[in-house]
Amino acid sequence: MTGSPSTRKRMSAVDRREQILDVTHRIVDEEGFHAATPNRVAEAAGVTRPVLYQLFGDLAGVLVALVDRESERAGIQFAKATSQLTEAPEDDRLISTFCGVLNAVDEHPSTWRLFLFPPQGAPPRLHQRLAESEELVVQFLQRELERTVPDLPDPEYTARMVHAAGRELLQRRLADPTHATTERLIALVRHVRTWVLPTSALPN
């Protein structure tokens, strides 16, 4: 039950924005964007609609802020997954990346669900961020493939195939973690690697 204005905990504008975004994210994650109406968000956050509008302008502003925040979080998590690659053997860099992202998906499932399973009624901003992030990941994969196998035919399309396969496996992890175990997915990625990389690029 929502408290009265006099009993609600006072928050700074920054903290209140984050709280409203957390509430909105929970609604979107469970029911889709269409369920995140101004009244629903305001009531769940324990604020009035005027406060909501004061902080975000309108509902679209709330949704854009949510997409931008979660996109930034996913980007930071991906960067963390790739930050230790200099310590990994050349032939294991793609596997290390997948393991890092898989770990991020397990630790922050609601963030990754937003982009791996875009909820119903998703605003254009989500699809824009999704397209931008996918292109950045494909570019990263292409660079890694070219580094590992300089004479690999068509590294761009190979990178897109690897990206599509990785996305599917991460979706399976979110949708069916009982069967899509970490061990199973990593073993499959190692097996698929033998299809992508020539024998000369793999460890003995």
mmCIF file of C-alpha atoms in Angstrom:
data_model
loop_
_atom_site.group_PDB
_atom_site.id
_atom_site.type_symbol
_atom_site.label_atom_id
_atom_site.label_comp_id
_atom_site.label_asym_id
_atom_site.label_seq_id
_atom_site.Cartn_x
_atom_site.Cartn_y
_atom_site.Cartn_z
ATOM 1 C CA MET A 1 0.000 0.000 0.000
ATOM 2 C CA THR A 2 1.327 3.435 -0.953
ATOM 3 C CA GLY A 3 1.990 5.780 1.953
ATOM 4 C CA SER A 4 0.600 9.294 2.216
ATOM 5 C CA PRO A 5 2.727 12.212 0.955
ATOM 6 C CA SER A 6 3.622 13.089 4.537
ATOM 7 C CA THR A 7 4.899 9.586 5.370
ATOM 8 C CA ARG A 8 6.763 8.776 2.174
ATOM 9 C CA LYS A 9 10.509 8.700 2.487
ATOM 10 C CA ARG A 10 12.072 11.850 1.093
ATOM 11 C CA MET A 11 14.598 11.220 -1.660
ATOM 12 C CA SER A 12 16.887 13.398 -3.687
ATOM 13 C CA ALA A 13 15.811 13.978 -7.284
ATOM 14 C CA VAL A 14 18.568 11.630 -8.475
ATOM 15 C CA ASP A 15 17.542 8.850 -6.092
ATOM 16 C CA ARG A 16 13.874 9.331 -6.926
ATOM 17 C CA ARG A 17 14.612 9.057 -10.653
ATOM 18 C CA GLU A 18 16.480 5.808 -10.075
ATOM 19 C CA GLN A 19 13.681 4.453 -7.924
ATOM 20 C CA ILE A 20 11.086 5.268 -10.567
ATOM 21 C CA LEU A 21 13.239 3.651 -13.243
ATOM 22 C CA ASP A 22 13.638 0.545 -11.061
ATOM 23 C CA VAL A 23 9.871 0.327 -10.624
ATOM 24 C CA THR A 24 9.254 0.880 -14.324
ATOM 25 C CA HIS A 25 11.822 -1.757 -15.238
ATOM 26 C CA ARG A 26 10.145 -4.282 -12.969
ATOM 27 C CA ILE A 27 6.747 -3.624 -14.555
ATOM 28 C CA VAL A 28 8.170 -3.811 -18.079
ATOM 29 C CA ASP A 29 10.139 -6.964 -17.323
ATOM 30 C CA GLU A 30 7.109 -8.757 -15.911
ATOM 31 C CA GLU A 31 4.290 -7.448 -18.111
ATOM 32 C CA GLY A 32 5.676 -5.465 -21.062
ATOM 33 C CA PHE A 33 5.904 -1.765 -21.879
ATOM 34 C CA HIS A 34 2.161 -1.459 -22.390
ATOM 35 C CA ALA A 35 1.644 -2.094 -18.663
ATOM 36 C CA ALA A 36 3.865 0.822 -17.651
ATOM 37 C CA THR A 37 1.184 3.524 -17.680
ATOM 38 C CA PRO A 38 1.716 6.840 -15.860
ATOM 39 C CA ASN A 39 -0.775 5.894 -13.145
ATOM 40 C CA ARG A 40 0.729 2.424 -12.681
ATOM 41 C CA VAL A 41 4.305 3.711 -12.470
ATOM 42 C CA ALA A 42 3.430 6.587 -10.148
ATOM 43 C CA GLU A 43 1.412 4.376 -7.821
ATOM 44 C CA ALA A 44 4.085 1.642 -7.708
ATOM 45 C CA ALA A 45 6.781 4.234 -7.026
ATOM 46 C CA GLY A 46 4.700 5.945 -4.353
ATOM 47 C CA VAL A 47 4.697 9.326 -6.089
ATOM 48 C CA THR A 48 2.131 11.529 -7.766
ATOM 49 C CA ARG A 49 1.885 11.937 -11.515
ATOM 50 C CA PRO A 50 3.064 15.567 -11.268
ATOM 51 C CA VAL A 51 6.286 14.320 -9.646
ATOM 52 C CA LEU A 52 6.695 11.789 -12.452
ATOM 53 C CA TYR A 53 6.264 14.492 -15.063
ATOM 54 C CA GLN A 54 8.507 16.905 -13.203
ATOM 55 C CA LEU A 55 11.374 14.401 -13.279
ATOM 56 C CA PHE A 56 10.907 12.931 -16.763
ATOM 57 C CA GLY A 57 8.634 15.259 -18.730
ATOM 58 C CA ASP A 58 6.194 12.526 -19.723
ATOM 59 C CA LEU A 59 5.891 8.734 -19.866
ATOM 60 C CA ALA A 60 7.990 8.596 -23.023
ATOM 61 C CA GLY A 61 10.731 10.335 -21.075
ATOM 62 C CA VAL A 62 10.579 7.620 -18.420
ATOM 63 C CA LEU A 63 10.854 4.854 -21.005
ATOM 64 C CA VAL A 64 13.694 6.533 -22.892
ATOM 65 C CA ALA A 65 15.585 7.052 -19.637
ATOM 66 C CA LEU A 66 15.042 3.395 -18.735
ATOM 67 C CA VAL A 67 16.300 2.126 -22.093
ATOM 68 C CA ASP A 68 19.324 4.435 -21.971
ATOM 69 C CA ARG A 69 20.203 3.361 -18.414
ATOM 70 C CA GLU A 70 19.940 -0.348 -19.131
ATOM 71 C CA SER A 71 21.823 0.048 -22.411
ATOM 72 C CA GLU A 72 24.648 1.745 -20.537
ATOM 73 C CA ARG A 73 24.641 -0.995 -17.910
ATOM 74 C CA ALA A 74 24.796 -3.740 -20.533
ATOM 75 C CA GLY A 75 27.624 -1.888 -22.269
ATOM 76 C CA ILE A 76 29.604 -1.660 -19.046
ATOM 77 C CA GLN A 77 29.049 -5.355 -18.402
ATOM 78 C CA PHE A 78 30.197 -6.256 -21.921
ATOM 79 C CA ALA A 79 33.269 -4.073 -21.498
ATOM 80 C CA LYS A 80 34.033 -5.874 -18.249
ATOM 81 C CA ALA A 81 33.683 -9.214 -20.029
ATOM 82 C CA THR A 82 36.288 -8.167 -22.573
ATOM 83 C CA SER A 83 38.612 -6.264 -20.238
ATOM 84 C CA GLN A 84 40.746 -9.292 -19.367
ATOM 85 C CA LEU A 85 41.202 -10.574 -22.917
ATOM 86 C CA THR A 86 44.853 -9.540 -23.046
ATOM 87 C CA GLU A 87 45.503 -12.291 -20.494
ATOM 88 C CA ALA A 88 43.685 -14.979 -22.496
ATOM 89 C CA PRO A 89 45.353 -17.108 -25.187
ATOM 90 C CA GLU A 90 44.592 -15.922 -28.718
ATOM 91 C CA ASP A 91 42.520 -19.008 -29.481
ATOM 92 C CA ASP A 92 40.408 -18.606 -26.308
ATOM 93 C CA ARG A 93 39.550 -14.902 -26.569
ATOM 94 C CA LEU A 94 36.099 -15.444 -28.097
ATOM 95 C CA ILE A 95 35.280 -18.140 -25.562
ATOM 96 C CA SER A 96 36.449 -15.893 -22.728
ATOM 97 C CA THR A 97 34.188 -13.140 -24.047
ATOM 98 C CA PHE A 98 31.197 -15.462 -24.203
ATOM 99 C CA CYS A 99 31.859 -16.700 -20.658
ATOM 100 C CA GLY A 100 32.062 -13.114 -19.413
ATOM 101 C CA VAL A 101 28.798 -12.111 -21.078
ATOM 102 C CA LEU A 102 27.128 -15.300 -19.870
ATOM 103 C CA ASN A 103 28.138 -14.392 -16.346
ATOM 104 C CA ALA A 104 26.694 -10.889 -16.815
ATOM 105 C CA VAL A 105 23.405 -12.380 -18.032
ATOM 106 C CA ASP A 106 23.231 -14.557 -14.922
ATOM 107 C CA GLU A 107 24.015 -11.635 -12.601
ATOM 108 C CA HIS A 108 21.740 -9.073 -14.302
ATOM 109 C CA PRO A 109 18.986 -11.040 -16.076
ATOM 110 C CA SER A 110 16.433 -8.216 -16.216
ATOM 111 C CA THR A 111 18.886 -5.917 -17.996
ATOM 112 C CA TRP A 112 19.700 -8.503 -20.652
ATOM 113 C CA ARG A 113 16.094 -9.660 -21.045
ATOM 114 C CA LEU A 114 15.235 -6.132 -22.141
ATOM 115 C CA PHE A 115 17.508 -6.499 -25.171
ATOM 116 C CA LEU A 116 17.478 -10.243 -25.824
ATOM 117 C CA PHE A 117 13.685 -10.470 -25.499
ATOM 118 C CA PRO A 118 12.353 -6.943 -26.204
ATOM 119 C CA PRO A 119 9.013 -6.716 -24.344
ATOM 120 C CA GLN A 120 5.731 -5.961 -26.052
ATOM 121 C CA GLY A 121 5.178 -2.311 -26.880
ATOM 122 C CA ALA A 122 8.890 -1.479 -26.858
ATOM 123 C CA PRO A 123 9.584 2.149 -27.841
ATOM 124 C CA PRO A 124 11.676 2.939 -30.932
ATOM 125 C CA ARG A 125 14.549 3.947 -28.631
ATOM 126 C CA LEU A 126 14.979 0.333 -27.526
ATOM 127 C CA HIS A 127 15.274 -0.935 -31.085
ATOM 128 C CA GLN A 128 17.700 1.888 -31.871
ATOM 129 C CA ARG A 129 19.923 1.017 -28.904
ATOM 130 C CA LEU A 130 19.674 -2.664 -29.756
ATOM 131 C CA ALA A 131 20.796 -2.086 -33.341
ATOM 132 C CA GLU A 132 23.689 0.117 -32.191
ATOM 133 C CA SER A 133 24.909 -2.376 -29.607
ATOM 134 C CA GLU A 134 24.621 -5.324 -31.978
ATOM 135 C CA GLU A 135 26.727 -3.520 -34.554
ATOM 136 C CA LEU A 136 29.396 -2.737 -31.970
ATOM 137 C CA VAL A 137 29.512 -6.382 -30.897
ATOM 138 C CA VAL A 138 29.768 -7.563 -34.503
ATOM 139 C CA GLN A 139 32.646 -5.154 -35.079
ATOM 140 C CA PHE A 140 34.374 -6.488 -31.962
ATOM 141 C CA LEU A 141 33.919 -10.079 -33.124
ATOM 142 C CA GLN A 142 35.207 -9.230 -36.589
ATOM 143 C CA ARG A 143 38.365 -7.675 -35.146
ATOM 144 C CA GLU A 144 38.963 -10.715 -32.952
ATOM 145 C CA LEU A 145 38.482 -13.095 -35.876
ATOM 146 C CA GLU A 146 40.835 -11.090 -38.070
ATOM 147 C CA ARG A 147 43.392 -11.048 -35.272
ATOM 148 C CA THR A 148 43.172 -14.807 -34.744
ATOM 149 C CA VAL A 149 42.846 -15.853 -38.396
ATOM 150 C CA PRO A 150 44.185 -13.102 -40.698
ATOM 151 C CA ASP A 151 43.280 -15.053 -43.858
ATOM 152 C CA LEU A 152 39.765 -16.034 -42.719
ATOM 153 C CA PRO A 153 37.355 -15.728 -45.684
ATOM 154 C CA ASP A 154 34.696 -13.043 -45.177
ATOM 155 C CA PRO A 155 35.345 -12.166 -41.506
ATOM 156 C CA GLU A 156 32.434 -9.704 -41.448
ATOM 157 C CA TYR A 157 29.765 -12.274 -42.226
ATOM 158 C CA THR A 158 31.510 -14.853 -40.070
ATOM 159 C CA ALA A 159 31.303 -12.368 -37.196
ATOM 160 C CA ARG A 160 27.583 -11.908 -37.851
ATOM 161 C CA MET A 161 27.076 -15.687 -37.780
ATOM 162 C CA VAL A 162 28.994 -15.933 -34.493
ATOM 163 C CA HIS A 163 26.962 -13.058 -33.053
ATOM 164 C CA ALA A 164 23.652 -14.660 -34.061
ATOM 165 C CA ALA A 165 24.684 -17.984 -32.518
ATOM 166 C CA GLY A 166 25.852 -16.310 -29.307
ATOM 167 C CA ARG A 167 22.626 -14.322 -29.027
ATOM 168 C CA GLU A 168 20.580 -17.496 -29.416
ATOM 169 C CA LEU A 169 22.538 -19.258 -26.673
ATOM 170 C CA LEU A 170 22.126 -16.317 -24.289
ATOM 171 C CA GLN A 171 18.396 -16.337 -25.014
ATOM 172 C CA ARG A 172 18.283 -20.036 -24.171
ATOM 173 C CA ARG A 173 20.077 -19.313 -20.900
ATOM 174 C CA LEU A 174 17.444 -16.748 -19.926
ATOM 175 C CA ALA A 175 14.466 -18.761 -21.149
ATOM 176 C CA ASP A 176 15.478 -22.226 -19.974
ATOM 177 C CA PRO A 177 18.366 -22.113 -17.478
ATOM 178 C CA THR A 178 17.625 -25.635 -16.255
ATOM 179 C CA HIS A 179 18.570 -27.149 -19.604
ATOM 180 C CA ALA A 180 20.780 -24.341 -20.951
ATOM 181 C CA THR A 181 23.379 -24.808 -18.247
ATOM 182 C CA THR A 182 26.617 -22.838 -18.215
ATOM 183 C CA GLU A 183 28.616 -26.013 -18.822
ATOM 184 C CA ARG A 184 26.466 -27.049 -21.751
ATOM 185 C CA LEU A 185 26.618 -23.666 -23.448
ATOM 186 C CA ILE A 186 30.374 -23.228 -23.030
ATOM 187 C CA ALA A 187 31.013 -26.761 -24.326
ATOM 188 C CA LEU A 188 28.889 -25.971 -27.372
ATOM 189 C CA VAL A 189 30.744 -22.709 -27.998
ATOM 190 C CA ARG A 190 34.046 -24.584 -27.875
ATOM 191 C CA HIS A 191 32.673 -27.090 -30.379
ATOM 192 C CA VAL A 192 31.376 -24.370 -32.691
ATOM 193 C CA ARG A 193 34.775 -22.696 -32.555
ATOM 194 C CA THR A 194 36.233 -25.668 -34.416
ATOM 195 C CA TRP A 195 33.827 -24.941 -37.270
ATOM 196 C CA VAL A 196 34.792 -21.280 -37.488
ATOM 197 C CA LEU A 197 38.546 -21.430 -37.000
ATOM 198 C CA PRO A 198 40.847 -23.517 -39.150
ATOM 199 C CA THR A 199 42.736 -26.317 -37.451
ATOM 200 C CA SER A 200 45.974 -24.346 -37.631
ATOM 201 C CA ALA A 201 44.501 -21.639 -35.380
ATOM 202 C CA LEU A 202 43.452 -24.044 -32.631
ATOM 203 C CA PRO A 203 45.645 -25.268 -29.794
ATOM 204 C CA ASN A 204 47.292 -28.663 -30.134
#
